[in-house]
């Protein structure tokens, strides 16, 4: 029987100490961190699986379409 796969958007940030922080906008409260991007993404997969296994559901109609950077006068 084929395994059903789902995909989610992960927003990745980096703090002042170099840690990568990720969260899934479609899954409120689903977030984790890692010392490297690779570690973060592995932990993010685990966090998403735990979120879904515990009965969490994606927010309907919530979809990331992009992240933009804008400049403003300082």
mmCIF file of N, CA and C in Angstrom:
data_model
loop_
_atom_site.group_PDB
_atom_site.id
_atom_site.type_symbol
_atom_site.label_atom_id
_atom_site.label_comp_id
_atom_site.label_asym_id
_atom_site.label_seq_id
_atom_site.Cartn_x
_atom_site.Cartn_y
_atom_site.Cartn_z
ATOM 1 N N UNK A 1 0.836 -1.175 0.000
ATOM 2 C CA UNK A 1 0.000 0.000 0.000
ATOM 3 C C UNK A 1 0.888 1.248 0.000
ATOM 4 N N UNK A 2 0.694 2.179 -0.950
ATOM 5 C CA UNK A 2 1.555 3.359 -1.027
ATOM 6 C C UNK A 2 1.360 4.285 0.163
ATOM 7 N N UNK A 3 2.433 4.914 0.561
ATOM 8 C CA UNK A 3 2.414 5.866 1.670
ATOM 9 C C UNK A 3 1.922 7.219 1.167
ATOM 10 N N UNK A 4 0.942 7.786 1.844
ATOM 11 C CA UNK A 4 0.425 9.105 1.476
ATOM 12 C C UNK A 4 1.367 10.181 2.008
ATOM 13 N N UNK A 5 1.741 11.118 1.158
ATOM 14 C CA UNK A 5 2.646 12.195 1.555
ATOM 15 C C UNK A 5 1.904 13.531 1.506
ATOM 16 N N UNK A 6 2.211 14.391 2.439
ATOM 17 C CA UNK A 6 1.692 15.756 2.447
ATOM 18 C C UNK A 6 2.884 16.697 2.466
ATOM 19 N N UNK A 7 2.692 17.891 1.946
ATOM 20 C CA UNK A 7 3.775 18.876 1.993
ATOM 21 C C UNK A 7 3.284 20.129 2.702
ATOM 22 N N UNK A 8 4.197 20.766 3.406
ATOM 23 C CA UNK A 8 3.899 21.972 4.162
ATOM 24 C C UNK A 8 5.006 22.996 3.945
ATOM 25 N N UNK A 9 4.647 24.262 4.040
ATOM 26 C CA UNK A 9 5.628 25.342 3.959
ATOM 27 C C UNK A 9 6.300 25.488 5.316
ATOM 28 N N UNK A 10 7.618 25.604 5.311
ATOM 29 C CA UNK A 10 8.377 25.835 6.541
ATOM 30 C C UNK A 10 9.079 27.177 6.404
ATOM 31 N N UNK A 11 8.791 28.085 7.327
ATOM 32 C CA UNK A 11 9.482 29.377 7.361
ATOM 33 C C UNK A 11 10.724 29.185 8.223
ATOM 34 N N UNK A 12 11.874 29.572 7.686
ATOM 35 C CA UNK A 12 13.146 29.382 8.387
ATOM 36 C C UNK A 12 13.740 30.742 8.706
ATOM 37 N N UNK A 13 14.106 30.907 9.966
ATOM 38 C CA UNK A 13 14.781 32.127 10.427
ATOM 39 C C UNK A 13 16.073 31.707 11.117
ATOM 40 N N UNK A 14 16.972 32.666 11.336
ATOM 41 C CA UNK A 14 18.199 32.380 12.074
ATOM 42 C C UNK A 14 18.363 33.427 13.159
ATOM 43 N N UNK A 15 18.650 32.977 14.387
ATOM 44 C CA UNK A 15 18.785 33.926 15.495
ATOM 45 C C UNK A 15 20.218 34.447 15.604
ATOM 46 N N UNK A 16 20.444 35.322 16.564
ATOM 47 C CA UNK A 16 21.754 35.958 16.747
ATOM 48 C C UNK A 16 22.858 34.971 17.123
ATOM 49 N N UNK A 17 22.470 33.829 17.677
ATOM 50 C CA UNK A 17 23.462 32.828 18.078
ATOM 51 C C UNK A 17 23.712 31.791 16.990
ATOM 52 N N UNK A 18 23.054 31.944 15.834
ATOM 53 C CA UNK A 18 23.280 31.035 14.711
ATOM 54 C C UNK A 18 22.309 29.876 14.605
ATOM 55 N N UNK A 19 21.391 29.726 15.557
ATOM 56 C CA UNK A 19 20.400 28.653 15.503
ATOM 57 C C UNK A 19 19.384 28.938 14.408
ATOM 58 N N UNK A 20 18.951 27.886 13.731
ATOM 59 C CA UNK A 20 17.897 27.986 12.735
ATOM 60 C C UNK A 20 16.579 27.625 13.409
ATOM 61 N N UNK A 21 15.580 28.454 13.217
ATOM 62 C CA UNK A 21 14.259 28.265 13.801
ATOM 63 C C UNK A 21 13.273 28.102 12.657
ATOM 64 N N UNK A 22 12.422 27.092 12.755
ATOM 65 C CA UNK A 22 11.443 26.864 11.712
ATOM 66 C C UNK A 22 10.054 26.738 12.286
ATOM 67 N N UNK A 23 9.074 27.194 11.527
ATOM 68 C CA UNK A 23 7.680 26.996 11.909
ATOM 69 C C UNK A 23 6.837 26.804 10.661
ATOM 70 N N UNK A 24 5.684 26.162 10.857
ATOM 71 C CA UNK A 24 4.770 25.839 9.764
ATOM 72 C C UNK A 24 3.518 26.694 9.934
ATOM 73 N N UNK A 25 3.342 27.729 9.109
ATOM 74 C CA UNK A 25 2.186 28.611 9.267
ATOM 75 C C UNK A 25 0.839 27.881 9.195
ATOM 76 N N UNK A 26 0.758 26.815 8.407
ATOM 77 C CA UNK A 26 -0.496 26.070 8.272
ATOM 78 C C UNK A 26 -0.844 25.251 9.516
ATOM 79 N N UNK A 27 0.160 25.030 10.391
ATOM 80 C CA UNK A 27 -0.023 24.207 11.590
ATOM 81 C C UNK A 27 0.329 25.039 12.823
ATOM 82 N N UNK A 28 -0.618 25.778 13.379
ATOM 83 C CA UNK A 28 -0.341 26.666 14.512
ATOM 84 C C UNK A 28 0.346 25.930 15.667
ATOM 85 N N UNK A 29 1.449 26.500 16.125
ATOM 86 C CA UNK A 29 2.185 25.909 17.240
ATOM 87 C C UNK A 29 3.199 24.864 16.839
ATOM 88 N N UNK A 30 3.319 24.570 15.551
ATOM 89 C CA UNK A 30 4.273 23.568 15.080
ATOM 90 C C UNK A 30 5.580 24.271 14.711
ATOM 91 N N UNK A 31 6.583 24.108 15.584
ATOM 92 C CA UNK A 31 7.869 24.774 15.364
ATOM 93 C C UNK A 31 8.975 23.985 16.054
ATOM 94 N N UNK A 32 10.199 24.233 15.635
ATOM 95 C CA UNK A 32 11.361 23.608 16.254
ATOM 96 C C UNK A 32 12.604 24.394 15.851
ATOM 97 N N UNK A 33 13.767 23.915 16.284
ATOM 98 C CA UNK A 33 15.019 24.593 15.952
ATOM 99 C C UNK A 33 16.117 23.572 15.737
ATOM 100 N N UNK A 34 17.210 24.021 15.121
ATOM 101 C CA UNK A 34 18.360 23.147 14.899
ATOM 102 C C UNK A 34 19.615 23.974 14.739
ATOM 103 N N UNK A 35 20.735 23.356 14.998
ATOM 104 C CA UNK A 35 22.013 24.052 14.882
ATOM 105 C C UNK A 35 22.369 24.299 13.412
ATOM 106 N N UNK A 36 21.938 23.397 12.507
ATOM 107 C CA UNK A 36 22.159 23.559 11.070
ATOM 108 C C UNK A 36 20.804 23.515 10.360
ATOM 109 N N UNK A 37 20.784 23.962 9.098
ATOM 110 C CA UNK A 37 19.536 23.882 8.323
ATOM 111 C C UNK A 37 19.103 22.426 8.145
ATOM 112 N N UNK A 38 20.069 21.551 7.912
ATOM 113 C CA UNK A 38 19.755 20.138 7.732
ATOM 114 C C UNK A 38 19.126 19.563 8.993
ATOM 115 N N UNK A 39 19.710 19.873 10.155
ATOM 116 C CA UNK A 39 19.161 19.398 11.426
ATOM 117 C C UNK A 39 17.763 19.979 11.644
ATOM 118 N N UNK A 40 17.592 21.255 11.337
ATOM 119 C CA UNK A 40 16.286 21.883 11.484
ATOM 120 C C UNK A 40 15.246 21.156 10.636
ATOM 121 N N UNK A 41 15.551 20.880 9.376
ATOM 122 C CA UNK A 41 14.571 20.248 8.496
ATOM 123 C C UNK A 41 14.224 18.830 8.946
ATOM 124 N N UNK A 42 15.202 18.082 9.452
ATOM 125 C CA UNK A 42 14.901 16.746 9.990
ATOM 126 C C UNK A 42 13.991 16.865 11.212
ATOM 127 N N UNK A 43 14.306 17.793 12.104
ATOM 128 C CA UNK A 43 13.467 18.000 13.286
ATOM 129 C C UNK A 43 12.089 18.519 12.901
ATOM 130 N N UNK A 44 12.025 19.320 11.838
ATOM 131 C CA UNK A 44 10.741 19.854 11.388
ATOM 132 C C UNK A 44 9.851 18.722 10.889
ATOM 133 N N UNK A 45 10.426 17.777 10.161
ATOM 134 C CA UNK A 45 9.648 16.611 9.702
ATOM 135 C C UNK A 45 9.078 15.850 10.907
ATOM 136 N N UNK A 46 9.900 15.672 11.941
ATOM 137 C CA UNK A 46 9.440 14.989 13.151
ATOM 138 C C UNK A 46 8.323 15.784 13.828
ATOM 139 N N UNK A 47 8.499 17.102 13.931
ATOM 140 C CA UNK A 47 7.491 17.948 14.587
ATOM 141 C C UNK A 47 6.169 17.905 13.829
ATOM 142 N N UNK A 48 6.232 17.948 12.501
ATOM 143 C CA UNK A 48 5.011 17.891 11.687
ATOM 144 C C UNK A 48 4.314 16.546 11.884
ATOM 145 N N UNK A 49 5.084 15.454 11.858
ATOM 146 C CA UNK A 49 4.497 14.122 12.044
ATOM 147 C C UNK A 49 3.834 14.010 13.411
ATOM 148 N N UNK A 50 4.477 14.505 14.453
ATOM 149 C CA UNK A 50 3.895 14.472 15.797
ATOM 150 C C UNK A 50 2.631 15.316 15.868
ATOM 151 N N UNK A 51 2.666 16.471 15.242
ATOM 152 C CA UNK A 51 1.502 17.371 15.222
ATOM 153 C C UNK A 51 0.309 16.662 14.588
ATOM 154 N N UNK A 52 0.538 16.051 13.434
ATOM 155 C CA UNK A 52 -0.545 15.368 12.719
ATOM 156 C C UNK A 52 -1.000 14.111 13.453
ATOM 157 N N UNK A 53 -0.038 13.363 14.022
ATOM 158 C CA UNK A 53 -0.381 12.146 14.769
ATOM 159 C C UNK A 53 -1.208 12.454 16.006
ATOM 160 N N UNK A 54 -1.040 13.647 16.578
ATOM 161 C CA UNK A 54 -1.785 14.011 17.785
ATOM 162 C C UNK A 54 -3.165 14.577 17.455
ATOM 163 N N UNK A 55 -3.524 14.543 16.174
ATOM 164 C CA UNK A 55 -4.856 14.996 15.770
ATOM 165 C C UNK A 55 -4.907 16.417 15.261
ATOM 166 N N UNK A 56 -3.760 17.091 15.205
ATOM 167 C CA UNK A 56 -3.727 18.447 14.671
ATOM 168 C C UNK A 56 -4.074 18.461 13.196
ATOM 169 N N UNK A 57 -4.738 19.491 12.782
ATOM 170 C CA UNK A 57 -5.161 19.625 11.379
ATOM 171 C C UNK A 57 -4.656 20.962 10.830
ATOM 172 N N UNK A 58 -4.337 21.005 9.535
ATOM 173 C CA UNK A 58 -3.953 22.277 8.912
ATOM 174 C C UNK A 58 -5.103 23.279 8.973
ATOM 175 N N UNK A 59 -4.771 24.551 9.146
ATOM 176 C CA UNK A 59 -5.786 25.601 9.119
ATOM 177 C C UNK A 59 -6.341 25.709 7.705
ATOM 178 N N UNK A 60 -7.658 25.630 7.552
ATOM 179 C CA UNK A 60 -8.231 25.736 6.208
ATOM 180 C C UNK A 60 -7.996 27.121 5.611
ATOM 181 N N UNK A 61 -7.665 27.133 4.343
ATOM 182 C CA UNK A 61 -7.495 28.394 3.632
ATOM 183 C C UNK A 61 -6.203 29.126 3.936
ATOM 184 N N UNK A 62 -5.350 28.567 4.787
ATOM 185 C CA UNK A 62 -4.091 29.227 5.126
ATOM 186 C C UNK A 62 -2.986 28.621 4.275
ATOM 187 N N UNK A 63 -2.400 29.443 3.382
ATOM 188 C CA UNK A 63 -1.382 28.956 2.463
ATOM 189 C C UNK A 63 -0.323 30.024 2.287
ATOM 190 N N UNK A 64 0.925 29.662 2.439
ATOM 191 C CA UNK A 64 2.035 30.596 2.226
ATOM 192 C C UNK A 64 2.236 30.749 0.721
ATOM 193 N N UNK A 65 2.281 31.991 0.256
ATOM 194 C CA UNK A 65 2.483 32.228 -1.173
ATOM 195 C C UNK A 65 3.821 32.903 -1.460
ATOM 196 N N UNK A 66 4.522 33.319 -0.417
ATOM 197 C CA UNK A 66 5.838 33.907 -0.618
ATOM 198 C C UNK A 66 6.267 34.739 0.558
ATOM 199 N N UNK A 67 7.540 35.024 0.576
ATOM 200 C CA UNK A 67 8.111 35.911 1.580
ATOM 201 C C UNK A 67 8.847 36.997 0.814
ATOM 202 N N UNK A 68 8.559 38.213 1.127
ATOM 203 C CA UNK A 68 9.172 39.348 0.429
ATOM 204 C C UNK A 68 10.034 40.154 1.399
ATOM 205 N N UNK A 69 11.053 40.780 0.864
ATOM 206 C CA UNK A 69 11.895 41.681 1.654
ATOM 207 C C UNK A 69 11.740 43.065 1.031
ATOM 208 N N UNK A 70 11.444 44.063 1.857
ATOM 209 C CA UNK A 70 11.268 45.426 1.361
ATOM 210 C C UNK A 70 12.242 46.352 2.104
ATOM 211 N N UNK A 71 12.637 47.410 1.429
ATOM 212 C CA UNK A 71 13.516 48.392 2.054
ATOM 213 C C UNK A 71 12.711 49.633 2.398
ATOM 214 N N UNK A 72 13.008 50.208 3.549
ATOM 215 C CA UNK A 72 12.386 51.454 3.983
ATOM 216 C C UNK A 72 13.486 52.360 4.521
ATOM 217 N N UNK A 73 13.294 53.660 4.460
ATOM 218 C CA UNK A 73 14.312 54.565 4.997
ATOM 219 C C UNK A 73 14.493 54.330 6.497
ATOM 220 N N UNK A 74 15.729 54.330 6.929
ATOM 221 C CA UNK A 74 16.021 54.116 8.362
ATOM 222 C C UNK A 74 16.129 55.447 9.087
#
